[in-house]
């Protein structure tokens, strides 16, 4: 599998040929362009993972192209400038426009290879961090259920088939999806995550497929994930248009950006993560049947924590070590009695709830040992917080009407979002609101539906 798709833009044929030969020997896929117009056409056809761009070219210089691709921000892909006439002013301008590095002519092939590799690694790290997956971990536990899950993940990862992962919220579904990517032949490619419940209407199609408007190209998540894996969280929340486009793309093996005519190859492995069975949703008419079948090539299920409670001591140890290291918290240890109490809890929020409890005890508690009474007290607080007794919310009559209304709306939508297990589509049905209006309301109230997402239950 290719290490990445590189576009080389240089007006000198010898340079283009030499760079192409060297990078292809290193395992990269390479396209070349001798001018800005040719580069623009190739870019419309397919987004590169990296561009090597000559500064001085007849007709249209590299800085102008870089400025166009950045569009006032930064390019959607790393750009490394090639220059035989570099000056401090040129370097500053290129960096200001979003270039990540320079290589000078005459080219040192060793430096070129190192620069390309480093730029791609930085891009992959940034993509993973934006998706919340900078640390990929495997599911924790020595129980039969978790051992079987890890063994199944190894077998599934070896193929390139699309995967459907179901399970209760908080059970570690996205952790498993990331683990599969890490084990797969696509592990050196990008890992891109998209929460379907956070996009709606036309924006869903643009988010997935990208957009072309006024000569400017905005790549979508499918294009950004080319050569790697796309984790689609909550596929049931996709609207009808996005479902139709995705089903057509799967059938054709290619897709078009919104507003564009160029067909782009569909080169991703998709892992759908959901709490629902797409086939069952298709029977009720809430989901396209052809898309349900396409996403469900290999079904996997993550068990709820109550079904492998024997793993709780190991999970607790993992979360303590991870939180102490990541957040510089004081180390504390759970007594055997405290661990046994945790094993007997029902854990409706699964490993996410367990992680949150461990964090609360590390932050708020004192002393080395966490005993059973402290655990009991923490569990009582959680149960009280989740009880219906906190509804309706207390409102101060001293508040202006506008602030009181916002306070109530925020509490109401947060409570309904809990009932909907974080699904914005289900929230819209419970609240009786059109989804586009609902998204605007959530944003105005500062409510992020993704905060109901998974906390990974895994091993570093």
GROMACS .gro file of N, CA, C and O in nm, residues 258-373:
model
  464
  258UNK      N    1  -1.964   1.813  -0.365
  258UNK     CA    2  -2.084   1.893  -0.384
  258UNK      C    3  -2.049   2.013  -0.473
  258UNK      O    4  -1.956   2.088  -0.443
  259UNK      N    5  -2.118   2.026  -0.584
  259UNK     CA    6  -2.090   2.134  -0.677
  259UNK      C    7  -1.983   2.101  -0.779
  259UNK      O    8  -1.950   2.183  -0.864
  260UNK      N    9  -1.926   1.981  -0.773
  260UNK     CA   10  -1.819   1.942  -0.863
  260UNK      C   11  -1.864   1.834  -0.960
  260UNK      O   12  -1.967   1.770  -0.941
  261UNK      N   13  -1.784   1.813  -1.065
  261UNK     CA   14  -1.815   1.711  -1.165
  261UNK      C   15  -1.709   1.601  -1.171
  261UNK      O   16  -1.732   1.497  -1.230
  262UNK      N   17  -1.594   1.625  -1.110
  262UNK     CA   18  -1.484   1.528  -1.115
  262UNK      C   19  -1.515   1.409  -1.025
  262UNK      O   20  -1.555   1.423  -0.910
  263UNK      N   21  -1.495   1.287  -1.079
  263UNK     CA   22  -1.517   1.165  -1.001
  263UNK      C   23  -1.388   1.132  -0.926
  263UNK      O   24  -1.280   1.121  -0.986
  264UNK      N   25  -1.400   1.112  -0.796
  264UNK     CA   26  -1.286   1.086  -0.709
  264UNK      C   27  -1.294   0.942  -0.659
  264UNK      O   28  -1.399   0.902  -0.607
  265UNK      N   29  -1.189   0.864  -0.673
  265UNK     CA   30  -1.196   0.724  -0.627
  265UNK      C   31  -1.223   0.716  -0.478
  265UNK      O   32  -1.172   0.794  -0.398
  266UNK      N   33  -1.306   0.619  -0.440
  266UNK     CA   34  -1.338   0.595  -0.299
  266UNK      C   35  -1.237   0.494  -0.245
  266UNK      O   36  -1.252   0.374  -0.259
  267UNK      N   37  -1.131   0.548  -0.185
  267UNK     CA   38  -1.022   0.463  -0.136
  267UNK      C   39  -1.013   0.472   0.016
  267UNK      O   40  -0.918   0.525   0.072
  268UNK      N   41  -1.115   0.425   0.084
  268UNK     CA   42  -1.115   0.426   0.230
  268UNK      C   43  -1.170   0.293   0.281
  268UNK      O   44  -1.244   0.223   0.210
  269UNK      N   45  -1.130   0.261   0.401
  269UNK     CA   46  -1.198   0.155   0.474
  269UNK      C   47  -1.290   0.224   0.574
  269UNK      O   48  -1.244   0.304   0.655
  270UNK      N   49  -1.418   0.195   0.569
  270UNK     CA   50  -1.511   0.259   0.660
  270UNK      C   51  -1.546   0.164   0.773
  270UNK      O   52  -1.576   0.046   0.752
  271UNK      N   53  -1.541   0.218   0.893
  271UNK     CA   54  -1.586   0.146   1.012
  271UNK      C   55  -1.701   0.226   1.072
  271UNK      O   56  -1.680   0.338   1.120
  272UNK      N   57  -1.820   0.170   1.065
  272UNK     CA   58  -1.939   0.238   1.118
  272UNK      C   59  -1.956   0.198   1.264
  272UNK      O   60  -1.948   0.080   1.299
  273UNK      N   61  -1.979   0.297   1.348
  273UNK     CA   62  -1.995   0.276   1.491
  273UNK      C   63  -2.134   0.324   1.530
  273UNK      O   64  -2.169   0.439   1.504
  274UNK      N   65  -2.214   0.238   1.590
  274UNK     CA   66  -2.352   0.275   1.620
  274UNK      C   67  -2.408   0.190   1.732
  274UNK      O   68  -2.357   0.082   1.761
  275UNK      N   69  -2.509   0.242   1.796
  275UNK     CA   70  -2.577   0.163   1.900
  275UNK      C   71  -2.695   0.087   1.842
  275UNK      O   72  -2.757   0.006   1.911
  276UNK      N   73  -2.730   0.115   1.715
  276UNK     CA   74  -2.844   0.051   1.651
  276UNK      C   75  -2.798  -0.047   1.543
  276UNK      O   76  -2.687  -0.037   1.491
  277UNK      N   77  -2.883  -0.138   1.507
  277UNK     CA   78  -2.859  -0.230   1.397
  277UNK      C   79  -2.913  -0.166   1.269
  277UNK      O   80  -3.034  -0.144   1.258
  278UNK      N   81  -2.827  -0.133   1.172
  278UNK     CA   82  -2.876  -0.068   1.050
  278UNK      C   83  -2.982  -0.149   0.977
  278UNK      O   84  -3.076  -0.091   0.921
  279UNK      N   85  -2.967  -0.282   0.977
  279UNK     CA   86  -3.067  -0.365   0.908
  279UNK      C   87  -3.204  -0.349   0.973
  279UNK      O   88  -3.307  -0.341   0.903
  280UNK      N   89  -3.208  -0.345   1.106
  280UNK     CA   90  -3.335  -0.327   1.176
  280UNK      C   91  -3.393  -0.188   1.148
  280UNK      O   92  -3.515  -0.174   1.130
  281UNK      N   93  -3.305  -0.088   1.142
  281UNK     CA   94  -3.352   0.047   1.111
  281UNK      C   95  -3.404   0.055   0.967
  281UNK      O   96  -3.498   0.129   0.937
  282UNK      N   97  -3.343  -0.023   0.877
  282UNK     CA   98  -3.388  -0.024   0.738
  282UNK      C   99  -3.528  -0.083   0.727
  282UNK      O  100  -3.609  -0.038   0.645
  283UNK      N  101  -3.558  -0.183   0.808
  283UNK     CA  102  -3.690  -0.246   0.805
  283UNK      C  103  -3.798  -0.144   0.841
  283UNK      O  104  -3.908  -0.144   0.785
  284UNK      N  105  -3.766  -0.055   0.935
  284UNK     CA  106  -3.864   0.046   0.977
  284UNK      C  107  -3.870   0.164   0.882
  284UNK      O  108  -3.955   0.252   0.899
  285UNK      N  109  -3.780   0.168   0.784
  285UNK     CA  110  -3.779   0.278   0.688
  285UNK      C  111  -3.699   0.398   0.731
  285UNK      O  112  -3.698   0.501   0.663
  286UNK      N  113  -3.627   0.388   0.845
  286UNK     CA  114  -3.549   0.502   0.893
  286UNK      C  115  -3.408   0.505   0.834
  286UNK      O  116  -3.332   0.599   0.860
  287UNK      N  117  -3.371   0.403   0.756
  287UNK     CA  118  -3.237   0.397   0.701
  287UNK      C  119  -3.242   0.323   0.568
  287UNK      O  120  -3.323   0.230   0.551
  288UNK      N  121  -3.156   0.363   0.474
  288UNK     CA  122  -3.155   0.299   0.344
  288UNK      C  123  -3.107   0.154   0.356
  288UNK      O  124  -3.004   0.126   0.419
  289UNK      N  125  -3.181   0.064   0.292
  289UNK     CA  126  -3.146  -0.077   0.304
  289UNK      C  127  -3.014  -0.110   0.237
  289UNK      O  128  -2.931  -0.184   0.291
  290UNK      N  129  -2.988  -0.051   0.118
  290UNK     CA  130  -2.863  -0.081   0.049
  290UNK      C  131  -2.743  -0.029   0.127
  290UNK      O  132  -2.638  -0.093   0.133
  291UNK      N  133  -2.759   0.087   0.192
  291UNK     CA  134  -2.651   0.140   0.273
  291UNK      C  135  -2.629   0.056   0.399
  291UNK      O  136  -2.516   0.033   0.441
  292UNK      N  137  -2.738   0.007   0.455
  292UNK     CA  138  -2.727  -0.080   0.573
  292UNK      C  139  -2.646  -0.204   0.542
  292UNK      O  140  -2.558  -0.244   0.619
  293UNK      N  141  -2.672  -0.265   0.426
  293UNK     CA  142  -2.598  -0.385   0.387
  293UNK      C  143  -2.450  -0.352   0.362
  293UNK      O  144  -2.359  -0.428   0.397
  294UNK      N  145  -2.425  -0.238   0.298
  294UNK     CA  146  -2.287  -0.200   0.264
  294UNK      C  147  -2.203  -0.176   0.390
  294UNK      O  148  -2.085  -0.210   0.393
  295UNK      N  149  -2.265  -0.117   0.492
  295UNK     CA  150  -2.191  -0.087   0.615
  295UNK      C  151  -2.174  -0.209   0.704
  295UNK      O  152  -2.092  -0.206   0.796
  296UNK      N  153  -2.251  -0.313   0.679
  296UNK     CA  154  -2.254  -0.427   0.771
  296UNK      C  155  -2.184  -0.550   0.717
  296UNK      O  156  -2.222  -0.663   0.749
  297UNK      N  157  -2.079  -0.531   0.636
  297UNK     CA  158  -2.011  -0.646   0.577
  297UNK      C  159  -1.959  -0.739   0.687
  297UNK      O  160  -1.979  -0.860   0.684
  298UNK      N  161  -1.890  -0.683   0.785
  298UNK     CA  162  -1.842  -0.761   0.900
  298UNK      C  163  -1.899  -0.698   1.027
  298UNK      O  164  -1.853  -0.591   1.069
  299UNK      N  165  -1.997  -0.762   1.089
  299UNK     CA  166  -2.052  -0.705   1.213
  299UNK      C  167  -1.972  -0.748   1.335
  299UNK      O  168  -1.928  -0.862   1.346
  300UNK      N  169  -1.952  -0.654   1.426
  300UNK     CA  170  -1.887  -0.682   1.554
  300UNK      C  171  -1.969  -0.616   1.664
  300UNK      O  172  -2.036  -0.515   1.639
  301UNK      N  173  -1.962  -0.671   1.784
  301UNK     CA  174  -2.038  -0.616   1.896
  301UNK      C  175  -1.948  -0.605   2.018
  301UNK      O  176  -1.875  -0.699   2.052
  302UNK      N  177  -1.950  -0.488   2.082
  302UNK     CA  178  -1.873  -0.467   2.204
  302UNK      C  179  -1.965  -0.495   2.323
  302UNK      O  180  -2.071  -0.433   2.335
  303UNK      N  181  -1.927  -0.585   2.414
  303UNK     CA  182  -2.016  -0.618   2.525
  303UNK      C  183  -2.023  -0.505   2.627
  303UNK      O  184  -1.925  -0.432   2.647
  304UNK      N  185  -2.137  -0.487   2.693
  304UNK     CA  186  -2.145  -0.388   2.801
  304UNK      C  187  -2.059  -0.432   2.919
  304UNK      O  188  -2.029  -0.550   2.936
  305UNK      N  189  -2.018  -0.338   3.001
  305UNK     CA  190  -1.926  -0.367   3.110
  305UNK      C  191  -1.984  -0.467   3.209
  305UNK      O  192  -1.911  -0.549   3.266
  306UNK      N  193  -2.116  -0.464   3.229
  306UNK     CA  194  -2.176  -0.558   3.325
  306UNK      C  195  -2.159  -0.703   3.283
  306UNK      O  196  -2.171  -0.794   3.365
  307UNK      N  197  -2.131  -0.727   3.154
  307UNK     CA  198  -2.112  -0.863   3.106
  307UNK      C  199  -1.967  -0.910   3.116
  307UNK      O  200  -1.938  -1.027   3.087
  308UNK      N  201  -1.876  -0.821   3.153
  308UNK     CA  202  -1.738  -0.864   3.179
  308UNK      C  203  -1.684  -0.787   3.299
  308UNK      O  204  -1.575  -0.730   3.298
  309UNK      N  205  -1.762  -0.791   3.407
  309UNK     CA  206  -1.727  -0.717   3.529
  309UNK      C  207  -1.596  -0.766   3.590
  309UNK      O  208  -1.532  -0.693   3.667
  310UNK      N  209  -1.555  -0.889   3.558
  310UNK     CA  210  -1.427  -0.939   3.611
  310UNK      C  211  -1.308  -0.858   3.561
  310UNK      O  212  -1.198  -0.869   3.617
  311UNK      N  213  -1.329  -0.777   3.455
  311UNK     CA  214  -1.220  -0.694   3.402
  311UNK      C  215  -1.206  -0.561   3.475
  311UNK      O  216  -1.113  -0.485   3.448
  312UNK      N  217  -1.297  -0.531   3.568
  312UNK     CA  218  -1.297  -0.399   3.631
  312UNK      C  219  -1.168  -0.369   3.706
  312UNK      O  220  -1.114  -0.258   3.693
  313UNK      N  221  -1.110  -0.461   3.785
  313UNK     CA  222  -0.982  -0.427   3.850
  313UNK      C  223  -0.873  -0.388   3.751
  313UNK      O  224  -0.798  -0.292   3.776
  314UNK      N  225  -0.865  -0.458   3.640
  314UNK     CA  226  -0.763  -0.424   3.540
  314UNK      C  227  -0.795  -0.290   3.474
  314UNK      O  228  -0.704  -0.209   3.448
  315UNK      N  229  -0.922  -0.264   3.448
  315UNK     CA  230  -0.961  -0.135   3.390
  315UNK      C  231  -0.931  -0.021   3.487
  315UNK      O  232  -0.883   0.085   3.446
  316UNK      N  233  -0.960  -0.042   3.614
  316UNK     CA  234  -0.933   0.061   3.715
  316UNK      C  235  -0.784   0.092   3.719
  316UNK      O  236  -0.743   0.210   3.720
  317UNK      N  237  -0.701  -0.011   3.720
  317UNK     CA  238  -0.556   0.011   3.722
  317UNK      C  239  -0.510   0.086   3.597
  317UNK      O  240  -0.424   0.175   3.605
  318UNK      N  241  -0.568   0.051   3.484
  318UNK     CA  242  -0.532   0.119   3.359
  318UNK      C  243  -0.568   0.267   3.366
  318UNK      O  244  -0.487   0.355   3.333
  319UNK      N  245  -0.691   0.299   3.411
  319UNK     CA  246  -0.735   0.437   3.414
  319UNK      C  247  -0.657   0.519   3.517
  319UNK      O  248  -0.626   0.636   3.494
  320UNK      N  249  -0.625   0.458   3.631
  320UNK     CA  250  -0.545   0.529   3.731
  320UNK      C  251  -0.410   0.568   3.671
  320UNK      O  252  -0.367   0.684   3.678
  321UNK      N  253  -0.340   0.471   3.612
  321UNK     CA  254  -0.209   0.499   3.554
  321UNK      C  255  -0.218   0.605   3.444
  321UNK      O  256  -0.134   0.696   3.435
  322UNK      N  257  -0.321   0.592   3.360
  322UNK     CA  258  -0.335   0.685   3.247
  322UNK      C  259  -0.364   0.827   3.295
  322UNK      O  260  -0.304   0.923   3.247
  323UNK      N  261  -0.454   0.841   3.393
  323UNK     CA  262  -0.491   0.975   3.441
  323UNK      C  263  -0.379   1.038   3.522
  323UNK      O  264  -0.356   1.159   3.513
  324UNK      N  265  -0.309   0.959   3.602
  324UNK     CA  266  -0.196   1.012   3.679
  324UNK      C  267  -0.090   1.066   3.584
  324UNK      O  268  -0.033   1.173   3.606
  325UNK      N  269  -0.065   0.992   3.476
  325UNK     CA  270   0.037   1.034   3.380
  325UNK      C  271  -0.008   1.153   3.296
  325UNK      O  272   0.067   1.248   3.275
  326UNK      N  273  -0.133   1.148   3.245
  326UNK     CA  274  -0.180   1.251   3.152
  326UNK      C  275  -0.214   1.382   3.221
  326UNK      O  276  -0.194   1.490   3.165
  327UNK      N  277  -0.268   1.375   3.344
  327UNK     CA  278  -0.316   1.496   3.411
  327UNK      C  279  -0.236   1.532   3.535
  327UNK      O  280  -0.275   1.621   3.611
  328UNK      N  281  -0.125   1.462   3.555
  328UNK     CA  282  -0.036   1.491   3.668
  328UNK      C  283  -0.111   1.487   3.801
  328UNK      O  284  -0.089   1.571   3.889
  329UNK      N  285  -0.199   1.388   3.818
  329UNK     CA  286  -0.272   1.371   3.943
  329UNK      C  287  -0.191   1.285   4.040
  329UNK      O  288  -0.104   1.208   3.999
  330UNK      N  289  -0.221   1.299   4.167
  330UNK     CA  290  -0.156   1.216   4.267
  330UNK      C  291  -0.206   1.071   4.255
  330UNK      O  292  -0.326   1.047   4.238
  331UNK      N  293  -0.111   0.979   4.266
  331UNK     CA  294  -0.147   0.837   4.256
  331UNK      C  295  -0.228   0.794   4.378
  331UNK      O  296  -0.196   0.829   4.491
  332UNK      N  297  -0.334   0.718   4.353
  332UNK     CA  298  -0.414   0.657   4.460
  332UNK      C  299  -0.446   0.514   4.418
  332UNK      O  300  -0.458   0.485   4.300
  333UNK      N  301  -0.462   0.425   4.516
  333UNK     CA  302  -0.491   0.285   4.485
  333UNK      C  303  -0.623   0.244   4.549
  333UNK      O  304  -0.660   0.289   4.657
  334UNK      N  305  -0.695   0.160   4.475
  334UNK     CA  306  -0.823   0.108   4.521
  334UNK      C  307  -0.800  -0.016   4.607
  334UNK      O  308  -0.728  -0.108   4.565
  335UNK      N  309  -0.862  -0.019   4.724
  335UNK     CA  310  -0.852  -0.138   4.808
  335UNK      C  311  -0.929  -0.253   4.741
  335UNK      O  312  -1.011  -0.231   4.651
  336UNK      N  313  -0.904  -0.375   4.788
  336UNK     CA  314  -0.974  -0.491   4.733
  336UNK      C  315  -1.125  -0.478   4.755
  336UNK      O  316  -1.206  -0.508   4.666
  337UNK      N  317  -1.164  -0.429   4.873
  337UNK     CA  318  -1.307  -0.412   4.902
  337UNK      C  319  -1.369  -0.309   4.807
  337UNK      O  320  -1.482  -0.326   4.759
  338UNK      N  321  -1.293  -0.201   4.777
  338UNK     CA  322  -1.343  -0.099   4.684
  338UNK      C  323  -1.359  -0.156   4.544
  338UNK      O  324  -1.458  -0.129   4.475
  339UNK      N  325  -1.263  -0.237   4.501
  339UNK     CA  326  -1.273  -0.300   4.369
  339UNK      C  327  -1.391  -0.396   4.362
  339UNK      O  328  -1.461  -0.402   4.259
  340UNK      N  329  -1.414  -0.469   4.469
  340UNK     CA  330  -1.529  -0.561   4.470
  340UNK      C  331  -1.660  -0.485   4.462
  340UNK      O  332  -1.756  -0.531   4.397
  341UNK      N  333  -1.666  -0.369   4.527
  341UNK     CA  334  -1.789  -0.287   4.518
  341UNK      C  335  -1.810  -0.240   4.374
  341UNK      O  336  -1.924  -0.241   4.324
  342UNK      N  337  -1.702  -0.201   4.308
  342UNK     CA  338  -1.714  -0.159   4.168
  342UNK      C  339  -1.759  -0.274   4.079
  342UNK      O  340  -1.837  -0.254   3.985
  343UNK      N  341  -1.715  -0.394   4.109
  343UNK     CA  342  -1.755  -0.510   4.028
  343UNK      C  343  -1.904  -0.539   4.041
  343UNK      O  344  -1.964  -0.599   3.952
  344UNK      N  345  -1.964  -0.498   4.152
  344UNK     CA  346  -2.106  -0.526   4.177
  344UNK      C  347  -2.198  -0.412   4.134
  344UNK      O  348  -2.319  -0.421   4.149
  345UNK      N  349  -2.139  -0.306   4.079
  345UNK     CA  350  -2.221  -0.196   4.029
  345UNK      C  351  -2.275  -0.232   3.890
  345UNK      O  352  -2.215  -0.310   3.816
  346UNK      N  353  -2.388  -0.174   3.853
  346UNK     CA  354  -2.455  -0.210   3.728
  346UNK      C  355  -2.389  -0.144   3.605
  346UNK      O  356  -2.399  -0.193   3.494
  347UNK      N  357  -2.324  -0.030   3.619
  347UNK     CA  358  -2.254   0.043   3.514
  347UNK      C  359  -2.339   0.070   3.389
  347UNK      O  360  -2.307   0.024   3.279
  348UNK      N  361  -2.446   0.146   3.402
  348UNK     CA  362  -2.525   0.178   3.283
  348UNK      C  363  -2.447   0.260   3.181
  348UNK      O  364  -2.479   0.256   3.062
  349UNK      N  365  -2.345   0.335   3.227
  349UNK     CA  366  -2.263   0.413   3.134
  349UNK      C  367  -2.139   0.341   3.087
  349UNK      O  368  -2.055   0.399   3.019
  350UNK      N  369  -2.123   0.214   3.128
  350UNK     CA  370  -2.015   0.127   3.082
  350UNK      C  371  -1.877   0.184   3.118
  350UNK      O  372  -1.861   0.249   3.221
  351UNK      N  373  -1.775   0.157   3.033
  351UNK     CA  374  -1.638   0.196   3.069
  351UNK      C  375  -1.622   0.347   3.077
  351UNK      O  376  -1.536   0.398   3.149
  352UNK      N  377  -1.704   0.421   3.005
  352UNK     CA  378  -1.698   0.567   3.016
  352UNK      C  379  -1.735   0.611   3.156
  352UNK      O  380  -1.669   0.698   3.216
  353UNK      N  381  -1.839   0.552   3.212
  353UNK     CA  382  -1.880   0.585   3.348
  353UNK      C  383  -1.771   0.546   3.447
  353UNK      O  384  -1.743   0.621   3.543
  354UNK      N  385  -1.709   0.430   3.428
  354UNK     CA  386  -1.602   0.386   3.517
  354UNK      C  387  -1.484   0.483   3.512
  354UNK      O  388  -1.428   0.520   3.617
  355UNK      N  389  -1.443   0.523   3.393
  355UNK     CA  390  -1.333   0.618   3.379
  355UNK      C  391  -1.364   0.749   3.449
  355UNK      O  392  -1.280   0.805   3.520
  356UNK      N  393  -1.486   0.800   3.432
  356UNK     CA  394  -1.525   0.925   3.497
  356UNK      C  395  -1.521   0.913   3.648
  356UNK      O  396  -1.480   1.006   3.719
  357UNK      N  397  -1.564   0.798   3.700
  357UNK     CA  398  -1.564   0.777   3.844
  357UNK      C  399  -1.421   0.774   3.899
  357UNK      O  400  -1.390   0.836   4.002
  358UNK      N  401  -1.333   0.703   3.830
  358UNK     CA  402  -1.193   0.698   3.872
  358UNK      C  403  -1.133   0.838   3.872
  358UNK      O  404  -1.063   0.877   3.967
  359UNK      N  405  -1.160   0.914   3.769
  359UNK     CA  406  -1.107   1.050   3.762
  359UNK      C  407  -1.159   1.135   3.878
  359UNK      O  408  -1.083   1.211   3.940
  360UNK      N  409  -1.287   1.124   3.909
  360UNK     CA  410  -1.345   1.202   4.019
  360UNK      C  411  -1.278   1.168   4.152
  360UNK      O  412  -1.245   1.256   4.233
  361UNK      N  413  -1.253   1.039   4.174
  361UNK     CA  414  -1.192   0.997   4.299
  361UNK      C  415  -1.046   1.042   4.309
  361UNK      O  416  -0.998   1.075   4.417
  362UNK      N  417  -0.975   1.044   4.197
  362UNK     CA  418  -0.837   1.092   4.199
  362UNK      C  419  -0.830   1.242   4.223
  362UNK      O  420  -0.741   1.291   4.293
  363UNK      N  421  -0.922   1.317   4.164
  363UNK     CA  422  -0.919   1.462   4.174
  363UNK      C  423  -0.966   1.511   4.311
  363UNK      O  424  -0.904   1.599   4.373
  364UNK      N  425  -1.075   1.453   4.361
  364UNK     CA  426  -1.140   1.507   4.480
  364UNK      C  427  -1.097   1.439   4.609
  364UNK      O  428  -1.117   1.494   4.718
  365UNK      N  429  -1.041   1.318   4.601
  365UNK     CA  430  -1.008   1.244   4.722
  365UNK      C  431  -0.871   1.277   4.778
  365UNK      O  432  -0.787   1.342   4.713
  366UNK      N  433  -0.847   1.232   4.901
  366UNK     CA  434  -0.719   1.251   4.969
  366UNK      C  435  -0.668   1.116   5.019
  366UNK      O  436  -0.747   1.023   5.043
  367UNK      N  437  -0.538   1.107   5.034
  367UNK     CA  438  -0.480   0.985   5.088
  367UNK      C  439  -0.446   0.886   4.979
  367UNK      O  440  -0.495   0.893   4.866
  368UNK      N  441  -0.364   0.789   5.016
  368UNK     CA  442  -0.319   0.690   4.919
  368UNK      C  443  -0.429   0.591   4.882
  368UNK      O  444  -0.448   0.559   4.764
  369UNK      N  445  -0.503   0.543   4.981
  369UNK     CA  446  -0.601   0.437   4.958
  369UNK      C  447  -0.740   0.492   4.931
  369UNK      O  448  -0.784   0.588   4.994
  370UNK      N  449  -0.808   0.430   4.836
  370UNK     CA  450  -0.950   0.457   4.809
  370UNK      C  451  -1.027   0.338   4.863
  370UNK      O  452  -1.016   0.226   4.810
  371UNK      N  453  -1.102   0.361   4.970
  371UNK     CA  454  -1.171   0.248   5.033
  371UNK      C  455  -1.315   0.237   4.984
  371UNK      O  456  -1.363   0.319   4.905
  372UNK      N  457  -1.384   0.135   5.035
  372UNK     CA  458  -1.518   0.106   4.986
  372UNK      C  459  -1.617   0.218   5.020
  372UNK      O  460  -1.709   0.246   4.943
  373UNK      N  461  -1.598   0.285   5.134
  373UNK     CA  462  -1.689   0.393   5.171
  373UNK      C  463  -1.678   0.511   5.075
  373UNK      O  464  -1.780   0.573   5.039
   0.00000   0.00000   0.00000
